[in-house]
XYZ file of C-alpha atoms in Angstrom:
228
model
C -96.029 -40.179 28.885
C -92.307 -40.793 28.820
C -90.130 -41.913 25.963
C -87.158 -44.191 26.474
C -84.193 -43.776 24.152
C -81.946 -46.848 24.214
C -78.198 -46.219 24.384
C -76.830 -49.765 24.250
C -73.149 -48.817 24.013
C -73.126 -46.161 26.734
C -72.513 -46.805 30.416
C -75.344 -45.023 32.305
C -72.840 -43.819 34.915
C -70.780 -41.977 32.311
C -73.846 -40.614 30.550
C -75.066 -39.158 33.857
C -71.629 -37.635 34.477
C -71.761 -35.954 31.080
C -75.267 -34.586 31.679
C -74.283 -33.212 35.095
C -71.277 -31.518 33.513
C -73.371 -30.004 30.710
C -76.185 -28.684 32.895
C -74.406 -27.782 36.131
C -70.684 -27.809 35.389
C -70.253 -30.710 37.827
C -66.731 -32.152 37.734
C -66.961 -34.332 40.836
C -65.707 -37.226 38.714
C -62.249 -35.640 38.985
C -62.095 -36.318 42.735
C -59.034 -38.295 43.779
C -59.461 -41.914 44.909
C -58.415 -41.013 48.461
C -61.057 -38.273 48.573
C -63.747 -40.680 47.409
C -62.554 -43.488 49.690
C -60.861 -42.036 52.806
C -60.344 -45.524 54.198
C -57.661 -46.224 51.590
C -55.898 -42.896 51.896
C -53.190 -44.214 54.195
C -52.280 -43.247 57.740
C -50.617 -39.848 57.631
C -49.681 -39.997 61.302
C -47.465 -43.036 60.839
C -46.340 -42.361 57.266
C -46.702 -44.150 53.945
C -44.557 -47.093 55.063
C -47.309 -48.230 57.397
C -49.659 -48.921 54.516
C -50.395 -52.630 54.468
C -50.532 -54.836 51.396
C -54.327 -54.921 51.276
C -54.512 -51.133 51.225
C -51.913 -50.935 48.467
C -53.832 -53.453 46.363
C -57.093 -51.570 46.949
C -55.553 -48.283 45.831
C -54.028 -49.916 42.772
C -57.356 -51.412 41.748
C -59.140 -48.119 42.270
C -56.553 -46.284 40.156
C -57.024 -48.826 37.367
C -60.797 -48.402 37.582
C -60.495 -44.622 37.359
C -58.195 -44.999 34.361
C -60.813 -47.174 32.666
C -63.614 -44.783 33.668
C -61.765 -41.818 32.171
C -61.287 -43.689 28.901
C -64.960 -44.669 28.754
C -66.115 -41.156 29.646
C -63.847 -39.755 26.938
C -65.536 -41.990 24.373
C -68.989 -40.852 25.549
C -68.012 -37.165 25.455
C -66.636 -37.563 21.949
C -69.671 -39.482 20.705
C -72.065 -36.793 21.918
C -69.896 -33.836 20.914
C -69.274 -32.599 24.462
C -65.905 -31.100 23.555
C -65.241 -29.217 26.803
C -65.615 -32.406 28.821
C -63.490 -34.207 26.255
C -60.649 -31.722 26.786
C -60.908 -32.058 30.565
C -60.676 -35.845 30.364
C -57.759 -35.673 27.928
C -55.907 -33.425 30.367
C -56.614 -35.847 33.221
C -55.315 -38.797 31.221
C -52.177 -36.861 30.270
C -51.405 -35.559 33.751
C -52.284 -38.643 35.776
C -52.239 -41.714 33.550
C -49.896 -41.217 30.589
C -46.825 -43.353 31.320
C -44.446 -45.577 29.424
C -46.729 -48.497 30.186
C -49.909 -46.775 28.974
C -48.653 -44.622 26.089
C -49.470 -47.117 23.318
C -52.940 -47.792 24.693
C -53.668 -44.062 24.981
C -52.155 -43.230 21.597
C -54.450 -45.714 19.880
C -57.418 -44.438 21.893
C -56.580 -40.854 20.926
C -56.298 -41.740 17.256
C -59.591 -43.633 17.208
C -61.551 -40.838 18.888
C -59.701 -37.846 17.412
C -58.244 -36.607 20.696
C -55.802 -33.959 19.509
C -54.277 -33.042 22.866
C -53.928 -36.629 24.114
C -52.468 -37.810 20.822
C -49.930 -34.982 20.795
C -48.809 -35.804 24.347
C -48.543 -39.502 23.520
C -46.490 -38.833 20.385
C -44.095 -36.654 22.365
C -43.669 -39.270 25.086
C -43.106 -42.050 22.546
C -40.512 -39.960 20.683
C -38.581 -39.345 23.908
C -38.734 -42.976 25.033
C -38.060 -44.998 21.891
C -36.296 -47.845 23.708
C -39.246 -48.252 26.054
C -41.633 -47.956 23.119
C -40.063 -50.776 21.106
C -39.659 -52.912 24.211
C -43.344 -52.570 25.059
C -45.316 -55.845 24.787
C -48.017 -54.025 22.782
C -45.564 -52.379 20.386
C -46.865 -54.420 17.446
C -50.239 -52.683 17.687
C -48.582 -49.301 17.253
C -46.223 -50.416 14.481
C -49.281 -51.527 12.516
C -50.489 -47.911 12.586
C -48.306 -46.220 9.969
C -49.749 -42.775 10.640
C -48.773 -42.766 14.311
C -45.340 -44.268 13.689
C -44.633 -41.572 11.101
C -45.568 -38.854 13.586
C -43.348 -40.422 16.252
C -40.470 -40.480 13.748
C -41.002 -36.827 12.799
C -41.137 -35.778 16.444
C -38.062 -37.883 17.191
C -36.112 -35.983 14.526
C -37.081 -32.734 16.195
C -38.945 -31.423 13.178
C -41.629 -28.815 13.675
C -45.092 -30.381 13.198
C -46.669 -29.548 9.852
C -48.672 -26.522 10.970
C -47.696 -24.239 8.121
C -44.628 -22.233 7.263
C -44.424 -20.094 10.410
C -41.616 -20.986 12.804
C -41.930 -18.993 16.009
C -42.055 -19.380 19.792
C -45.308 -21.326 19.519
C -44.254 -23.774 16.798
C -42.901 -26.496 19.057
C -45.325 -26.056 21.934
C -47.437 -29.059 22.835
C -51.181 -28.783 22.317
C -51.637 -28.632 26.088
C -49.118 -25.778 26.326
C -50.960 -23.913 23.577
C -54.235 -24.185 25.489
C -52.498 -23.114 28.703
C -51.080 -20.045 26.946
C -54.663 -18.849 26.433
C -55.517 -19.004 30.143
C -56.322 -15.596 31.544
C -56.681 -13.925 28.142
C -60.014 -12.109 28.283
C -59.882 -11.261 24.593
C -59.870 -14.930 23.550
C -62.620 -17.496 23.828
C -62.259 -21.093 22.718
C -65.626 -21.972 21.224
C -65.028 -25.404 19.722
C -62.719 -28.398 19.750
C -59.707 -27.434 17.655
C -57.024 -29.191 15.669
C -53.439 -28.065 16.174
C -53.216 -25.658 13.175
C -56.442 -23.896 14.204
C -55.293 -23.667 17.811
C -51.935 -22.259 16.730
C -53.685 -19.635 14.628
C -55.808 -18.609 17.612
C -52.800 -18.447 19.951
C -50.800 -16.339 17.500
C -53.745 -14.038 16.959
C -54.167 -13.609 20.717
C -50.462 -12.879 21.130
C -50.590 -10.252 18.384
C -53.528 -8.507 20.064
C -51.910 -8.456 23.514
C -50.187 -5.085 24.090
C -46.534 -5.294 25.017
C -45.788 -4.461 28.649
C -43.894 -1.246 29.277
C -40.774 -1.860 31.414
C -41.011 -0.161 34.805
C -37.825 1.845 34.285
C -38.783 3.090 30.820
C -40.460 6.536 30.864
C -43.811 6.661 29.118
C -44.916 9.497 26.847
C -46.992 10.953 29.694
C -44.014 10.869 32.074
C -41.911 12.691 29.493
C -44.518 15.419 29.044
C -44.867 15.926 32.810
C -41.113 16.278 33.268
C -40.883 19.163 30.811
């Protein structure tokens, strides 16, 4: 006997992607549009200028579909607590889809689904592009969100985010930069989705535990003993 569990608000495609990621680490959903559809990749032999209008339109539509798919998959990952997949999708949205045109849409998405890294990146972009922000046709949606507008204002002033009283080399790093600073550190393991203060604490702890490198031209204690 089999039991069917209805998931009315979940796209089966995204649910399958999440399950494949959980059980096999499959990230094939990150493949570029050209890799998935070689026919729209352009003719490298003749250069990009040879791309016809139909091909350009097809690529544009595919990019928009991937953007929508990433947003939907992010919602699914958040709903089911798949935090590693959530971080991967946030990074994809930041690196490939966060622009002046999309920043308001992604900021509101990040706020609704508690996407710390995506929200941080959106706030930083908005603070650096205030003219574009207030000229955006969807600006009214963001202005209605007092919390986000306050954070944009604080970032615009150059204030350190409210992460405590410590002001060091990590204080003004973006959330993505903080995660990247942990890459390659065998003594640190991220075991849960983290807010910025918790991530900062982990990064500072990892930095404190990392032994300082000895300059090549500085004699060590052993070298000194051997030279006697």
